[in-house]
PDB file of C-alpha atoms in Angstrom:
ATOM      1  CA  MET A 107       9.085   7.080 -22.883  1.00 59.00           C
ATOM      2  CA  THR A 108       5.572   6.981 -21.732  1.00 74.00           C
ATOM      3  CA  ASN A 109       5.551   3.254 -22.306  1.00 79.00           C
ATOM      4  CA  LEU A 110       8.303   2.853 -19.798  1.00 81.00           C
ATOM      5  CA  GLY A 111       6.527   5.092 -17.200  1.00 87.00           C
ATOM      6  CA  ILE A 112       3.330   3.063 -17.566  1.00 89.00           C
ATOM      7  CA  ASN A 113       5.266  -0.176 -17.217  1.00 88.00           C
ATOM      8  CA  ALA A 114       6.939   1.058 -14.006  1.00 90.00           C
ATOM      9  CA  ILE A 115       3.492   2.159 -12.611  1.00 94.00           C
ATOM     10  CA  ILE A 116       2.007  -1.404 -13.484  1.00 93.00           C
ATOM     11  CA  THR A 117       4.976  -3.191 -11.978  1.00 93.00           C
ATOM     12  CA  LEU A 118       4.883  -1.117  -8.805  1.00 95.00           C
ATOM     13  CA  VAL A 119       1.160  -1.588  -8.354  1.00 96.00           C
ATOM     14  CA  SER A 120       1.428  -5.328  -9.018  1.00 96.00           C
ATOM     15  CA  HIS A 121       4.264  -5.637  -6.376  1.00 97.00           C
ATOM     16  CA  ILE A 122       2.181  -3.736  -3.700  1.00 98.00           C
ATOM     17  CA  ILE A 123      -0.960  -5.842  -4.514  1.00 98.00           C
ATOM     18  CA  PHE A 124       0.947  -9.089  -4.267  1.00 98.00           C
ATOM     19  CA  ILE A 125       2.809  -7.979  -1.066  1.00 98.00           C
ATOM     20  CA  TRP A 126      -0.561  -7.191   0.484  1.00 98.00           C
ATOM     21  CA  ILE A 127      -2.214 -10.434  -0.568  1.00 97.00           C
ATOM     22  CA  SER A 128       0.694 -12.437   0.833  1.00 97.00           C
ATOM     23  CA  PHE A 129       0.655 -10.433   4.130  1.00 96.00           C
ATOM     24  CA  ASN A 130      -3.190 -11.106   4.508  1.00 96.00           C
ATOM     25  CA  ILE A 131      -2.580 -14.808   3.834  1.00 96.00           C
ATOM     26  CA  LEU A 132       0.330 -15.030   6.321  1.00 94.00           C
ATOM     27  CA  GLN A 133      -1.886 -13.479   9.013  1.00 93.00           C
ATOM     28  CA  VAL A 134      -3.932 -16.609   9.121  1.00 93.00           C
ATOM     29  CA  VAL A 135      -0.957 -18.786  10.097  1.00 90.00           C
ATOM     30  CA  ASP A 136      -0.513 -19.388  13.854  1.00 86.00           C
ATOM     31  CA  TRP A 137       3.057 -18.323  13.999  1.00 80.00           C
ATOM     32  CA  LYS A 138       3.167 -18.744  17.909  1.00 77.00           C
ATOM     33  CA  LYS A 139       3.375 -22.591  17.328  1.00 80.00           C
ATOM     34  CA  ILE A 140       6.433 -22.094  15.047  1.00 79.00           C
ATOM     35  CA  TYR A 141       8.083 -19.222  16.755  1.00 77.00           C
ATOM     36  CA  ASN A 142       8.326 -19.547  20.605  1.00 75.00           C
ATOM     37  CA  LYS A 143      10.053 -16.235  21.440  1.00 71.00           C
ATOM     38  CA  THR A 144       8.146 -13.912  23.790  1.00 75.00           C
ATOM     39  CA  ASN A 145       8.873 -10.685  21.534  1.00 78.00           C
ATOM     40  CA  PRO A 146       5.714 -10.216  19.334  1.00 78.00           C
ATOM     41  CA  LYS A 147       7.341  -7.139  17.503  1.00 84.00           C
ATOM     42  CA  MET A 148       9.999  -9.453  15.981  1.00 85.00           C
ATOM     43  CA  LEU A 149       7.246 -11.877  15.034  1.00 86.00           C
ATOM     44  CA  GLN A 150       5.386  -9.202  13.194  1.00 88.00           C
ATOM     45  CA  LEU A 151       8.618  -8.054  11.605  1.00 91.00           C
ATOM     46  CA  LEU A 152       9.288 -11.612  10.412  1.00 90.00           C
ATOM     47  CA  VAL A 153       5.879 -11.923   8.866  1.00 92.00           C
ATOM     48  CA  ALA A 154       6.332  -8.592   7.132  1.00 95.00           C
ATOM     49  CA  PHE A 155       9.712  -9.552   5.652  1.00 97.00           C
ATOM     50  CA  ILE A 156       8.242 -12.987   4.578  1.00 96.00           C
ATOM     51  CA  SER A 157       5.281 -11.338   2.886  1.00 97.00           C
ATOM     52  CA  ILE A 158       7.511  -8.828   1.106  1.00 98.00           C
ATOM     53  CA  ALA A 159       9.727 -11.691  -0.262  1.00 98.00           C
ATOM     54  CA  LEU A 160       6.848 -13.773  -1.175  1.00 98.00           C
ATOM     55  CA  GLY A 161       4.717 -10.926  -2.790  1.00 97.00           C
ATOM     56  CA  TYR A 162       7.791  -9.606  -4.707  1.00 98.00           C
ATOM     57  CA  THR A 163       8.502 -13.155  -5.989  1.00 98.00           C
ATOM     58  CA  VAL A 164       4.881 -13.923  -7.089  1.00 97.00           C
ATOM     59  CA  SER A 165       4.487 -10.441  -8.676  1.00 97.00           C
ATOM     60  CA  SER A 166       7.803 -10.807 -10.602  1.00 96.00           C
ATOM     61  CA  PHE A 167       6.743 -14.194 -11.872  1.00 97.00           C
ATOM     62  CA  PHE A 168       3.341 -12.890 -13.130  1.00 95.00           C
ATOM     63  CA  MET A 169       5.088  -9.736 -14.678  1.00 94.00           C
ATOM     64  CA  SER A 170       7.529 -12.019 -16.381  1.00 94.00           C
ATOM     65  CA  ILE A 171       4.768 -14.264 -17.764  1.00 94.00           C
ATOM     66  CA  PHE A 172       3.008 -11.016 -18.997  1.00 89.00           C
ATOM     67  CA  SER A 173       6.118  -9.729 -20.687  1.00 89.00           C
ATOM     68  CA  LEU A 174       6.907 -13.178 -22.252  1.00 91.00           C
ATOM     69  CA  SER A 175       3.406 -13.382 -23.667  1.00 90.00           C
ATOM     70  CA  GLN A 176       3.885  -9.924 -25.246  1.00 85.00           C
ATOM     71  CA  ASN A 177       7.065 -11.086 -26.929  1.00 88.00           C
ATOM     72  CA  ILE A 178       5.598 -14.251 -28.081  1.00 90.00           C
ATOM     73  CA  VAL A 179       2.941 -12.231 -30.047  1.00 84.00           C
ATOM     74  CA  LEU A 180       5.818 -10.490 -31.878  1.00 84.00           C
ATOM     75  CA  LEU A 181       7.108 -13.820 -33.065  1.00 83.00           C
ATOM     76  CA  PHE A 182       4.092 -14.403 -35.072  1.00 84.00           C
ATOM     77  CA  LYS A 183       3.926 -10.975 -36.830  1.00 74.00           C
TER      78      LYS A 183
END
Protein backbone atom coordinates (compact mmCIF):
# COMPACT_ATOMS: atom_id res chain seq x y z
CA MET A 1 0.00 0.00 0.00
CA THR A 2 2.84 2.42 0.77
CA ASN A 3 4.38 1.66 -2.61
CA LEU A 4 1.16 2.84 -4.25
CA GLY A 5 1.22 6.07 -2.25
CA ILE A 6 4.86 6.76 -3.08
CA ASN A 7 4.17 6.08 -6.76
CA ALA A 8 1.23 8.50 -6.69
CA ILE A 9 3.34 11.24 -5.08
CA ILE A 10 6.16 10.75 -7.59
CA THR A 11 3.69 10.88 -10.48
CA LEU A 12 2.01 14.03 -9.14
CA VAL A 13 5.34 15.79 -8.58
CA SER A 14 6.51 14.74 -12.04
CA HIS A 15 3.37 16.14 -13.67
CA ILE A 16 3.68 19.44 -11.81
CA ILE A 17 7.38 19.82 -12.65
CA PHE A 18 6.89 19.11 -16.35
CA ILE A 19 3.87 21.42 -16.55
CA TRP A 20 5.94 24.17 -14.91
CA ILE A 21 8.86 23.55 -17.32
CA SER A 22 6.59 23.62 -20.37
CA PHE A 23 4.87 26.79 -19.11
CA ASN A 24 8.24 28.51 -18.73
CA ILE A 25 9.30 27.39 -22.20
CA LEU A 26 6.03 28.61 -23.75
CA GLN A 27 6.49 32.03 -22.15
CA VAL A 28 9.42 32.64 -24.52
CA VAL A 29 7.21 32.30 -27.62
CA ASP A 30 5.87 35.57 -29.04
CA TRP A 31 2.20 34.58 -29.15
CA LYS A 32 1.03 37.95 -30.42
CA LYS A 33 2.39 37.07 -33.86
CA ILE A 34 0.25 33.93 -33.93
CA TYR A 35 -2.82 35.08 -32.01
CA ASN A 36 -4.06 38.51 -33.14
CA LYS A 37 -6.98 38.92 -30.73
CA THR A 38 -6.95 41.89 -28.39
CA ASN A 39 -7.95 39.90 -25.29
CA PRO A 40 -4.71 39.05 -23.42
CA LYS A 41 -6.52 36.98 -20.75
CA MET A 42 -7.63 34.46 -23.37
CA LEU A 43 -4.07 34.26 -24.66
CA GLN A 44 -2.77 33.56 -21.14
CA LEU A 45 -5.41 30.88 -20.69
CA LEU A 46 -4.45 29.32 -24.03
CA VAL A 47 -0.79 29.20 -22.99
CA ALA A 48 -1.78 27.65 -19.65
CA PHE A 49 -3.86 24.94 -21.35
CA ILE A 50 -1.14 24.17 -23.89
CA SER A 51 1.45 23.93 -21.12
CA ILE A 52 -0.79 21.58 -19.10
CA ALA A 53 -1.33 19.33 -22.12
CA LEU A 54 2.34 19.34 -23.10
CA GLY A 55 3.63 18.91 -19.54
CA TYR A 56 1.23 16.07 -18.79
CA THR A 57 2.15 14.28 -22.01
CA VAL A 58 5.90 14.57 -21.44
CA SER A 59 5.55 13.53 -17.80
CA SER A 60 3.43 10.52 -18.76
CA PHE A 61 6.05 9.52 -21.31
CA PHE A 62 8.86 9.62 -18.76
CA MET A 63 6.79 7.83 -16.11
CA SER A 64 5.96 5.14 -18.66
CA ILE A 65 9.63 4.72 -19.58
CA PHE A 66 10.48 4.49 -15.86
CA SER A 67 7.79 1.85 -15.30
CA LEU A 68 8.83 -0.16 -18.33
CA SER A 69 12.47 -0.14 -17.25
CA GLN A 70 11.44 -1.51 -13.85
CA ASN A 71 9.46 -4.28 -15.55
CA ILE A 72 12.37 -5.18 -17.85
CA VAL A 73 14.53 -5.80 -14.78
CA LEU A 74 11.96 -8.36 -13.63
CA LEU A 75 12.38 -10.20 -16.92
CA PHE A 76 15.99 -11.06 -16.15
CA LYS A 77 15.44 -12.29 -12.57
